[in-house]
mmCIF file of C-alpha atoms and ligand atoms in Angstrom:
data_model
loop_
_atom_site.group_PDB
_atom_site.id
_atom_site.type_symbol
_atom_site.label_atom_id
_atom_site.label_comp_id
_atom_site.label_asym_id
_atom_site.label_seq_id
_atom_site.Cartn_x
_atom_site.Cartn_y
_atom_site.Cartn_z
ATOM 1 C CA UNK A 509 -29.351 -23.333 -8.744
ATOM 2 C CA UNK A 510 -30.726 -26.739 -9.752
ATOM 3 C CA UNK A 511 -33.287 -27.155 -12.543
ATOM 4 C CA UNK A 512 -34.989 -29.659 -14.819
ATOM 5 C CA UNK A 513 -35.184 -29.065 -18.567
ATOM 6 C CA UNK A 514 -38.573 -30.732 -19.207
ATOM 7 C CA UNK A 515 -38.662 -30.202 -22.996
ATOM 8 C CA UNK A 516 -35.569 -30.178 -25.212
ATOM 9 C CA UNK A 517 -34.861 -31.854 -28.532
ATOM 10 C CA UNK A 518 -31.302 -32.828 -27.729
ATOM 11 C CA UNK A 519 -30.765 -34.972 -30.824
ATOM 12 C CA UNK A 520 -30.561 -31.609 -32.633
ATOM 13 C CA UNK A 521 -28.096 -30.036 -30.186
ATOM 14 C CA UNK A 522 -24.364 -30.179 -29.720
ATOM 15 C CA UNK A 523 -22.252 -31.508 -26.858
ATOM 16 C CA UNK A 524 -21.422 -27.851 -26.072
ATOM 17 C CA UNK A 525 -25.095 -27.436 -25.151
ATOM 18 C CA UNK A 526 -24.962 -30.441 -22.815
ATOM 19 C CA UNK A 527 -21.868 -28.925 -21.184
ATOM 20 C CA UNK A 528 -23.551 -25.537 -20.780
ATOM 21 C CA UNK A 529 -26.730 -27.060 -19.328
ATOM 22 C CA UNK A 530 -25.006 -29.181 -16.665
ATOM 23 C CA UNK A 531 -22.778 -26.221 -15.779
ATOM 24 C CA UNK A 532 -25.896 -24.083 -15.262
ATOM 25 C CA UNK A 533 -27.363 -26.684 -12.848
ATOM 26 C CA UNK A 534 -29.476 -28.947 -15.056
ATOM 27 C CA UNK A 535 -30.280 -32.205 -13.230
ATOM 28 C CA UNK A 536 -32.328 -33.992 -15.902
ATOM 29 C CA UNK A 537 -33.416 -33.428 -19.494
ATOM 30 C CA UNK A 538 -36.620 -34.729 -21.072
ATOM 31 C CA UNK A 539 -36.953 -35.114 -24.810
ATOM 32 C CA UNK A 540 -40.326 -35.397 -26.578
ATOM 33 C CA UNK A 541 -40.483 -37.013 -30.016
ATOM 34 C CA UNK A 542 -40.964 -34.352 -32.671
ATOM 35 C CA UNK A 543 -40.770 -33.445 -36.332
ATOM 36 C CA UNK A 544 -37.330 -33.684 -37.906
ATOM 37 C CA UNK A 545 -37.809 -30.575 -40.051
ATOM 38 C CA UNK A 546 -38.731 -32.875 -42.967
ATOM 39 C CA UNK A 547 -41.303 -35.689 -43.266
ATOM 40 C CA UNK A 548 -39.895 -39.146 -42.560
ATOM 41 C CA UNK A 549 -40.666 -41.427 -45.498
ATOM 42 C CA UNK A 550 -41.805 -44.506 -43.550
ATOM 43 C CA UNK A 551 -42.394 -46.025 -40.132
ATOM 44 C CA UNK A 552 -38.844 -47.416 -40.309
ATOM 45 C CA UNK A 553 -37.576 -43.845 -39.879
ATOM 46 C CA UNK A 554 -39.567 -43.578 -36.661
ATOM 47 C CA UNK A 555 -38.312 -46.931 -35.446
ATOM 48 C CA UNK A 556 -34.760 -45.626 -35.780
ATOM 49 C CA UNK A 557 -35.710 -42.310 -34.140
ATOM 50 C CA UNK A 558 -37.296 -44.115 -31.161
ATOM 51 C CA UNK A 559 -34.073 -46.152 -30.788
ATOM 52 C CA UNK A 560 -32.128 -42.886 -30.827
ATOM 53 C CA UNK A 561 -34.414 -41.368 -28.124
ATOM 54 C CA UNK A 562 -34.339 -44.437 -25.867
ATOM 55 C CA UNK A 563 -30.819 -45.740 -26.383
ATOM 56 C CA UNK A 564 -28.257 -43.538 -28.089
ATOM 57 C CA UNK A 565 -29.214 -40.094 -26.764
ATOM 58 C CA UNK A 566 -29.386 -41.182 -23.074
ATOM 59 C CA UNK A 567 -25.834 -42.534 -23.506
ATOM 60 C CA UNK A 568 -24.659 -39.249 -25.031
ATOM 61 C CA UNK A 569 -26.233 -37.295 -22.130
ATOM 62 C CA UNK A 570 -24.710 -39.683 -19.584
ATOM 63 C CA UNK A 571 -21.243 -38.637 -20.756
ATOM 64 C CA UNK A 572 -22.085 -35.261 -19.178
ATOM 65 C CA UNK A 573 -23.606 -36.827 -16.059
ATOM 66 C CA UNK A 574 -27.086 -35.766 -17.200
ATOM 67 C CA UNK A 575 -30.050 -38.194 -16.851
ATOM 68 C CA UNK A 576 -32.028 -38.232 -20.134
ATOM 69 C CA UNK A 577 -35.706 -39.197 -20.478
ATOM 70 C CA UNK A 578 -37.920 -39.352 -23.538
ATOM 71 C CA UNK A 579 -41.534 -39.211 -24.731
ATOM 72 C CA UNK A 580 -42.766 -41.127 -27.772
ATOM 73 C CA UNK A 581 -45.275 -40.378 -30.579
ATOM 74 C CA UNK A 582 -45.656 -39.262 -34.157
ATOM 75 C CA UNK A 583 -45.696 -35.468 -34.054
ATOM 76 C CA UNK A 584 -48.866 -33.582 -35.082
ATOM 77 C CA UNK A 585 -46.901 -32.058 -37.999
ATOM 78 C CA UNK A 586 -46.807 -35.568 -39.537
ATOM 79 C CA UNK A 587 -50.340 -36.570 -38.543
ATOM 80 C CA UNK A 588 -52.040 -35.713 -41.836
ATOM 81 C CA UNK A 589 -51.042 -39.206 -43.120
ATOM 82 C CA UNK A 590 -53.227 -41.423 -40.891
ATOM 83 C CA UNK A 591 -51.933 -44.689 -42.418
ATOM 84 C CA UNK A 592 -48.349 -43.769 -41.546
ATOM 85 C CA UNK A 593 -49.489 -42.641 -38.101
ATOM 86 C CA UNK A 594 -51.157 -46.037 -37.504
ATOM 87 C CA UNK A 595 -47.931 -47.830 -38.382
ATOM 88 C CA UNK A 596 -45.892 -45.589 -36.062
ATOM 89 C CA UNK A 597 -48.378 -45.834 -33.167
ATOM 90 C CA UNK A 598 -48.212 -49.640 -33.475
ATOM 91 C CA UNK A 599 -44.467 -49.407 -32.690
ATOM 92 C CA UNK A 600 -44.953 -47.439 -29.482
ATOM 93 C CA UNK A 601 -46.136 -50.083 -26.922
ATOM 94 C CA UNK A 602 -42.918 -52.096 -27.369
ATOM 95 C CA UNK A 603 -40.781 -48.964 -26.755
ATOM 96 C CA UNK A 604 -42.781 -48.052 -23.627
ATOM 97 C CA UNK A 605 -40.865 -50.858 -21.902
ATOM 98 C CA UNK A 606 -37.568 -48.968 -22.267
ATOM 99 C CA UNK A 607 -36.354 -47.541 -18.964
ATOM 100 C CA UNK A 608 -36.037 -43.829 -19.914
ATOM 101 C CA UNK A 609 -39.561 -43.469 -21.371
ATOM 102 C CA UNK A 610 -41.893 -41.041 -19.577
ATOM 103 C CA UNK A 611 -45.032 -41.436 -21.675
ATOM 104 C CA UNK A 612 -46.759 -40.320 -24.866
ATOM 105 C CA UNK A 613 -45.716 -36.968 -26.356
ATOM 106 C CA UNK A 614 -45.546 -34.424 -27.720
ATOM 107 C CA UNK A 615 -48.908 -35.215 -29.265
ATOM 108 C CA UNK A 616 -51.559 -32.630 -30.092
ATOM 109 C CA UNK A 617 -52.597 -30.514 -33.051
ATOM 110 C CA UNK A 618 -50.721 -28.324 -35.511
ATOM 111 C CA UNK A 619 -53.193 -26.836 -38.026
ATOM 112 C CA UNK A 620 -56.328 -28.172 -36.279
ATOM 113 C CA UNK A 621 -57.261 -30.595 -39.059
ATOM 114 C CA UNK A 622 -59.576 -33.632 -38.918
ATOM 115 C CA UNK A 623 -56.742 -36.122 -39.484
ATOM 116 C CA UNK A 624 -54.609 -34.488 -36.802
ATOM 117 C CA UNK A 625 -57.511 -34.919 -34.383
ATOM 118 C CA UNK A 626 -57.951 -38.569 -35.410
ATOM 119 C CA UNK A 627 -54.259 -39.273 -34.703
ATOM 120 C CA UNK A 628 -54.448 -37.370 -31.405
ATOM 121 C CA UNK A 629 -57.357 -39.602 -30.324
ATOM 122 C CA UNK A 630 -55.359 -42.707 -31.203
ATOM 123 C CA UNK A 631 -52.412 -41.501 -29.116
ATOM 124 C CA UNK A 632 -54.644 -40.692 -26.138
ATOM 125 C CA UNK A 633 -56.025 -44.198 -26.421
ATOM 126 C CA UNK A 634 -52.512 -45.715 -26.277
ATOM 127 C CA UNK A 635 -51.774 -43.596 -23.204
ATOM 128 C CA UNK A 636 -55.000 -44.703 -21.506
ATOM 129 C CA UNK A 637 -54.484 -48.391 -22.303
ATOM 130 C CA UNK A 638 -50.898 -48.330 -21.008
ATOM 131 C CA UNK A 639 -51.414 -45.925 -18.064
ATOM 132 C CA UNK A 640 -48.926 -43.384 -19.451
ATOM 133 C CA UNK A 641 -48.315 -39.695 -18.773
ATOM 134 C CA UNK A 642 -49.228 -37.397 -21.680
ATOM 135 C CA UNK A 643 -47.326 -34.374 -23.003
ATOM 136 C CA UNK A 644 -49.291 -32.198 -25.402
ATOM 137 C CA UNK A 645 -48.000 -29.759 -28.012
ATOM 138 C CA UNK A 646 -50.417 -26.915 -28.748
ATOM 139 C CA UNK A 647 -50.456 -25.229 -32.152
ATOM 140 C CA UNK A 648 -48.467 -22.167 -33.064
ATOM 141 C CA UNK A 649 -49.497 -18.508 -33.275
ATOM 142 C CA UNK A 650 -52.924 -17.901 -34.824
ATOM 143 C CA UNK A 651 -53.866 -21.578 -34.455
ATOM 144 C CA UNK A 652 -53.098 -21.861 -30.743
ATOM 145 C CA UNK A 653 -56.353 -20.654 -29.150
ATOM 146 C CA UNK A 654 -58.597 -22.913 -31.195
ATOM 147 C CA UNK A 655 -56.244 -25.913 -31.005
ATOM 148 C CA UNK A 656 -55.750 -25.662 -27.265
ATOM 149 C CA UNK A 657 -59.509 -25.634 -26.649
ATOM 150 C CA UNK A 658 -60.075 -28.611 -28.986
ATOM 151 C CA UNK A 659 -57.307 -30.599 -27.265
ATOM 152 C CA UNK A 660 -58.488 -29.762 -23.735
ATOM 153 C CA UNK A 661 -62.090 -30.632 -24.595
ATOM 154 C CA UNK A 662 -61.055 -33.973 -26.157
ATOM 155 C CA UNK A 663 -58.831 -35.160 -23.281
ATOM 156 C CA UNK A 664 -61.206 -33.872 -20.608
ATOM 157 C CA UNK A 665 -64.030 -35.931 -22.109
ATOM 158 C CA UNK A 666 -62.026 -39.170 -21.763
ATOM 159 C CA UNK A 667 -62.869 -40.520 -18.272
ATOM 160 C CA UNK A 668 -59.873 -42.888 -18.379
ATOM 161 C CA UNK A 669 -57.425 -39.957 -18.278
ATOM 162 C CA UNK A 670 -56.468 -38.242 -15.009
ATOM 163 C CA UNK A 671 -55.910 -34.551 -15.913
ATOM 164 C CA UNK A 672 -53.142 -34.401 -13.280
ATOM 165 C CA UNK A 673 -51.146 -36.765 -15.480
ATOM 166 C CA UNK A 674 -51.404 -34.535 -18.568
ATOM 167 C CA UNK A 675 -49.231 -31.498 -19.331
ATOM 168 C CA UNK A 676 -50.437 -29.093 -22.029
ATOM 169 C CA UNK A 677 -47.358 -27.325 -23.346
ATOM 170 C CA UNK A 678 -46.693 -23.930 -24.978
ATOM 171 C CA UNK A 679 -49.509 -22.114 -23.114
ATOM 172 C CA UNK A 680 -49.639 -18.305 -23.327
ATOM 173 C CA UNK A 681 -51.758 -15.545 -21.824
ATOM 174 C CA UNK A 682 -54.834 -16.469 -23.914
ATOM 175 C CA UNK A 683 -54.741 -20.222 -23.256
ATOM 176 C CA UNK A 684 -53.303 -20.680 -19.726
ATOM 177 C CA UNK A 685 -56.655 -20.267 -17.905
ATOM 178 C CA UNK A 686 -58.478 -22.781 -20.127
ATOM 179 C CA UNK A 687 -55.783 -25.378 -19.440
ATOM 180 C CA UNK A 688 -55.498 -24.728 -15.694
ATOM 181 C CA UNK A 689 -59.264 -24.578 -15.077
ATOM 182 C CA UNK A 690 -59.590 -28.068 -16.641
ATOM 183 C CA UNK A 691 -57.132 -29.450 -14.018
ATOM 184 C CA UNK A 692 -54.208 -30.047 -16.394
ATOM 185 C CA UNK A 693 -50.599 -29.012 -15.920
ATOM 186 C CA UNK A 694 -49.328 -26.275 -18.223
ATOM 187 C CA UNK A 695 -45.947 -25.654 -19.841
ATOM 188 C CA UNK A 696 -44.456 -22.237 -20.708
ATOM 189 C CA UNK A 697 -42.021 -22.300 -23.600
ATOM 190 C CA UNK A 698 -39.321 -19.666 -23.768
ATOM 191 C CA UNK A 699 -38.793 -18.576 -27.364
ATOM 192 C CA UNK A 700 -37.827 -14.992 -28.145
ATOM 193 C CA UNK A 701 -40.371 -14.486 -30.992
ATOM 194 C CA UNK A 702 -42.992 -17.171 -31.425
ATOM 195 C CA UNK A 703 -43.768 -18.088 -27.823
ATOM 196 C CA UNK A 704 -42.966 -16.526 -24.386
ATOM 197 C CA UNK A 705 -40.209 -14.246 -23.207
ATOM 198 C CA UNK A 706 -38.907 -14.772 -19.627
ATOM 199 C CA UNK A 707 -40.748 -11.671 -18.437
ATOM 200 C CA UNK A 708 -44.063 -12.842 -19.873
ATOM 201 C CA UNK A 709 -43.596 -16.336 -18.497
ATOM 202 C CA UNK A 710 -43.191 -14.904 -14.996
ATOM 203 C CA UNK A 711 -46.253 -12.690 -15.528
ATOM 204 C CA UNK A 712 -48.211 -15.863 -16.326
ATOM 205 C CA UNK A 713 -46.930 -17.575 -13.134
ATOM 206 C CA UNK A 714 -48.031 -14.493 -11.171
ATOM 207 C CA UNK A 715 -51.454 -14.323 -12.828
ATOM 208 C CA UNK A 716 -52.408 -18.001 -13.025
ATOM 209 C CA UNK A 717 -50.569 -19.561 -10.080
ATOM 210 C CA UNK A 718 -47.296 -21.457 -10.121
ATOM 211 C CA UNK A 719 -48.502 -24.811 -8.694
ATOM 212 C CA UNK A 720 -49.140 -26.675 -11.974
ATOM 213 C CA UNK A 721 -46.828 -24.881 -14.393
ATOM 214 C CA UNK A 722 -43.300 -25.578 -15.634
ATOM 215 C CA UNK A 723 -40.933 -23.707 -17.936
ATOM 216 C CA UNK A 724 -38.955 -25.169 -20.828
ATOM 217 C CA UNK A 725 -36.667 -24.091 -23.647
ATOM 218 C CA UNK A 726 -38.055 -26.540 -26.254
ATOM 219 C CA UNK A 727 -34.682 -26.090 -27.925
ATOM 220 C CA UNK A 728 -34.394 -27.902 -31.246
ATOM 221 C CA UNK A 729 -32.824 -27.426 -34.703
ATOM 222 C CA UNK A 730 -34.512 -24.012 -35.106
ATOM 223 C CA UNK A 731 -33.802 -20.635 -33.465
ATOM 224 C CA UNK A 732 -33.995 -21.508 -29.741
ATOM 225 C CA UNK A 733 -31.910 -21.105 -26.607
ATOM 226 C CA UNK A 734 -30.812 -24.216 -24.671
ATOM 227 C CA UNK A 735 -30.189 -22.114 -21.543
ATOM 228 C CA UNK A 736 -33.527 -20.301 -21.712
ATOM 229 C CA UNK A 737 -34.698 -22.029 -18.485
ATOM 230 C CA UNK A 738 -31.851 -20.802 -16.218
ATOM 231 C CA UNK A 739 -32.118 -17.373 -17.919
ATOM 232 C CA UNK A 740 -35.782 -17.235 -16.841
ATOM 233 C CA UNK A 741 -34.710 -18.148 -13.294
ATOM 234 C CA UNK A 742 -32.390 -15.155 -13.409
ATOM 235 C CA UNK A 743 -35.348 -13.012 -14.508
ATOM 236 C CA UNK A 744 -37.324 -14.276 -11.490
ATOM 237 C CA UNK A 745 -34.435 -13.248 -9.263
ATOM 238 C CA UNK A 746 -34.470 -9.732 -10.802
ATOM 239 C CA UNK A 747 -38.165 -9.541 -9.933
ATOM 240 C CA UNK A 748 -37.422 -10.122 -6.257
ATOM 241 C CA UNK A 749 -38.037 -13.886 -5.904
ATOM 242 C CA UNK A 750 -35.891 -15.841 -3.454
ATOM 243 C CA UNK A 751 -34.069 -19.150 -4.001
ATOM 244 C CA UNK A 752 -36.924 -21.210 -2.542
ATOM 245 C CA UNK A 753 -39.515 -19.773 -4.993
ATOM 246 C CA UNK A 754 -37.100 -20.351 -7.882
ATOM 247 C CA UNK A 755 -36.399 -23.937 -6.784
ATOM 248 C CA UNK A 756 -40.150 -24.593 -6.580
ATOM 249 C CA UNK A 757 -40.793 -23.497 -10.162
ATOM 250 C CA UNK A 758 -37.660 -24.811 -11.876
ATOM 251 C CA UNK A 759 -37.019 -28.019 -9.922
ATOM 252 C CA UNK A 760 -39.742 -29.182 -7.533
ATOM 253 C CA UNK A 761 -42.664 -28.533 -9.955
ATOM 254 C CA UNK A 762 -41.292 -30.590 -12.861
ATOM 255 C CA UNK A 763 -40.063 -33.308 -10.469
ATOM 256 C CA UNK A 764 -43.570 -33.534 -8.967
ATOM 257 C CA UNK A 765 -45.256 -33.994 -12.345
ATOM 258 C CA UNK A 766 -42.604 -36.309 -13.860
ATOM 259 C CA UNK A 767 -42.312 -38.486 -10.728
ATOM 260 C CA UNK A 768 -45.804 -39.797 -11.503
ATOM 261 C CA UNK A 769 -43.902 -41.958 -13.994
ATOM 262 C CA UNK A 770 -41.901 -44.640 -12.116
ATOM 263 C CA UNK A 771 -39.086 -44.373 -14.690
ATOM 264 C CA UNK A 772 -38.308 -40.774 -13.649
ATOM 265 C CA UNK A 773 -35.705 -40.429 -10.936
ATOM 266 C CA UNK A 774 -33.255 -37.642 -10.090
ATOM 267 C CA UNK A 775 -30.482 -37.635 -7.577
ATOM 268 C CA UNK B 63 -47.226 -16.194 -7.000
ATOM 269 C CA UNK B 64 -45.707 -13.004 -5.566
ATOM 270 C CA UNK B 65 -42.084 -12.058 -4.897
ATOM 271 C CA UNK B 66 -40.897 -11.613 -1.310
ATOM 272 C CA UNK B 67 -39.442 -8.243 -2.260
ATOM 273 C CA UNK B 68 -41.549 -6.372 -4.788
ATOM 274 C CA UNK B 69 -39.378 -4.584 -7.393
ATOM 275 C CA UNK B 70 -40.146 -1.411 -9.333
ATOM 276 C CA UNK B 71 -41.106 -2.973 -12.652
ATOM 277 C CA UNK B 72 -41.002 0.371 -14.455
ATOM 278 C CA UNK B 73 -37.376 0.599 -13.405
ATOM 279 C CA UNK B 74 -36.799 -2.971 -14.592
ATOM 280 C CA UNK B 75 -38.606 -2.900 -17.931
ATOM 281 C CA UNK B 76 -39.064 0.678 -19.160
ATOM 282 C CA UNK B 77 -35.990 0.953 -21.389
ATOM 283 C CA UNK B 78 -36.690 -2.454 -23.014
ATOM 284 C CA UNK B 79 -40.345 -1.557 -23.634
ATOM 285 C CA UNK B 80 -39.386 1.880 -24.949
ATOM 286 C CA UNK B 81 -37.005 0.272 -27.458
ATOM 287 C CA UNK B 82 -39.738 -2.171 -28.599
ATOM 288 C CA UNK B 83 -42.231 0.675 -28.976
ATOM 289 C CA UNK B 84 -39.854 2.627 -31.250
ATOM 290 C CA UNK B 85 -39.206 -0.571 -33.203
ATOM 291 C CA UNK B 86 -42.969 -0.933 -33.806
ATOM 292 C CA UNK B 87 -43.178 2.699 -34.935
ATOM 293 C CA UNK B 88 -40.240 2.222 -37.314
ATOM 294 C CA UNK B 89 -41.737 -1.067 -38.603
ATOM 295 C CA UNK B 90 -44.999 0.722 -39.449
ATOM 296 C CA UNK B 91 -43.174 3.592 -41.134
ATOM 297 C CA UNK B 92 -41.219 1.054 -43.181
ATOM 298 C CA UNK B 93 -44.305 -0.913 -44.296
ATOM 299 C CA UNK B 94 -46.155 2.288 -45.260
ATOM 300 C CA UNK B 95 -43.105 3.683 -47.089
ATOM 301 C CA UNK B 96 -42.684 0.451 -49.017
ATOM 302 C CA UNK B 97 -46.389 0.181 -49.856
ATOM 303 C CA UNK B 98 -47.255 -3.165 -48.238
ATOM 304 C CA UNK B 99 -50.178 -1.877 -46.201
ATOM 305 C CA UNK B 100 -52.675 -4.287 -47.868
ATOM 306 C CA UNK B 101 -50.929 -7.371 -46.498
ATOM 307 C CA UNK B 102 -53.421 -9.218 -44.225
ATOM 308 C CA UNK B 103 -50.747 -9.545 -41.544
ATOM 309 C CA UNK B 104 -50.190 -5.790 -41.437
ATOM 310 C CA UNK B 105 -53.943 -5.178 -41.240
ATOM 311 C CA UNK B 106 -54.195 -7.710 -38.405
ATOM 312 C CA UNK B 107 -51.272 -6.001 -36.701
ATOM 313 C CA UNK B 108 -53.001 -2.615 -36.847
ATOM 314 C CA UNK B 109 -56.242 -4.133 -35.503
ATOM 315 C CA UNK B 110 -54.321 -5.733 -32.654
ATOM 316 C CA UNK B 111 -52.809 -2.379 -31.692
ATOM 317 C CA UNK B 112 -56.299 -1.244 -30.673
ATOM 318 C CA UNK B 113 -56.262 -3.903 -27.965
ATOM 319 C CA UNK B 114 -53.630 -1.867 -26.113
ATOM 320 C CA UNK B 115 -56.568 0.141 -24.747
ATOM 321 C CA UNK B 116 -58.126 -2.979 -23.176
ATOM 322 C CA UNK B 117 -57.592 -4.352 -19.668
ATOM 323 C CA UNK B 118 -55.834 -7.659 -20.344
ATOM 324 C CA UNK B 119 -53.649 -6.348 -23.123
ATOM 325 C CA UNK B 120 -51.417 -9.373 -23.792
ATOM 326 C CA UNK B 121 -54.381 -11.743 -23.855
ATOM 327 C CA UNK B 122 -56.459 -9.379 -26.038
ATOM 328 C CA UNK B 123 -53.666 -8.870 -28.574
ATOM 329 C CA UNK B 124 -53.143 -12.653 -28.802
ATOM 330 C CA UNK B 125 -56.885 -13.255 -29.270
ATOM 331 C CA UNK B 126 -57.099 -10.530 -31.902
ATOM 332 C CA UNK B 127 -54.396 -12.339 -33.928
ATOM 333 C CA UNK B 128 -56.080 -15.771 -33.457
ATOM 334 C CA UNK B 129 -58.330 -17.908 -35.650
ATOM 335 C CA UNK B 130 -61.725 -17.352 -33.936
ATOM 336 C CA UNK B 131 -63.470 -20.367 -35.532
ATOM 337 C CA UNK B 132 -64.253 -23.602 -33.656
ATOM 338 C CA UNK B 133 -64.419 -26.360 -36.322
ATOM 339 C CA UNK B 134 -61.619 -28.655 -37.462
ATOM 340 C CA UNK B 135 -60.403 -27.872 -40.991
ATOM 341 C CA UNK B 136 -60.838 -30.608 -43.649
ATOM 342 C CA UNK B 137 -57.062 -31.080 -44.049
ATOM 343 C CA UNK B 138 -53.793 -29.236 -43.442
ATOM 344 C CA UNK B 139 -52.391 -27.682 -46.618
ATOM 345 C CA UNK B 140 -49.297 -26.324 -44.837
ATOM 346 C CA UNK B 141 -47.416 -27.048 -41.621
ATOM 347 C CA UNK B 142 -46.596 -23.423 -40.921
ATOM 348 C CA UNK B 143 -48.401 -20.648 -39.016
ATOM 349 C CA UNK B 144 -47.967 -17.013 -40.082
ATOM 350 C CA UNK B 145 -48.962 -15.086 -36.950
ATOM 351 C CA UNK B 146 -52.300 -13.705 -38.155
ATOM 352 C CA UNK B 147 -55.559 -15.276 -39.304
ATOM 353 C CA UNK B 148 -55.681 -15.018 -43.112
ATOM 354 C CA UNK B 149 -59.506 -15.143 -43.322
ATOM 355 C CA UNK B 150 -60.147 -12.165 -41.064
ATOM 356 C CA UNK B 151 -62.639 -9.872 -42.805
HETATM 357 ZN ZN1 LIG C 195 -41.036 -29.691 -28.837
#
């Protein structure tokens, strides 16, 4: 099979993971900017991180023949400090010129606070002013329903943003419909405990339609599975889906969304 | 989306679901034996079990464990989520 890994934090992963992914059929990996597991102390830390995402990590991936793309932002987990967020957001336009950048992400909300929303609005504004794709992180667990609705309502109300150029990630059974009905793309994240299992992800594809959904591992420094995407493809096969249906979900869908950014190309 | 060849999903998933069901039963026995039944998460868990009688079970369980309010909070005091809404009456 061939597949795209549309959401993976490869700076936290080993070369063994790159090897396993390309062996399983991965044709491109996309890396959103996220929280390091600790708060960075200044905008300089983000400058270095953006260099890593747009220069060093693509070179590391290229050693395995894997095209690497990235998304830029300050993650909602660090959005409580609006002054820091302003300094980081000011760095972004310069980095948008780098050739592996797909857009602004993963922005969104974490605990649904006022400052998080302020920083989300600022990011959406950068995306609108620079005609960028948007990748949105929705909150975890008990905060997801409320956060997803607040995010969808905010972006939907901005007439400059085409919903077809926005992907709302980490949807589950209670948020998928709200996202899809608003015209956005949705992402299903495969985590054994805190998000979706393969079986549930396929249920969601069956219940809400597979046209504007993709699946990702969101693998990072925490408990996560870098091969979760091909494992989910195997689950689809167990359910009776043929190669064409699997290719549609795991390759053609992400390629369709990502190709709206001229920087995204796959062989 | 529908598969070309529909499979028997009881055949596919029964043993896995059976194991998870017994794990839930053992989890509840353990919490009751150890006296942690007042924990808000355990109370939320027991409330959510009632949603198994509804039609859209996965969605109803998730909603039952969700913050039902609509307003932004003044500021975030933690980065973490715990899997149940602490202010549930
Ligand atoms: Zn992520």
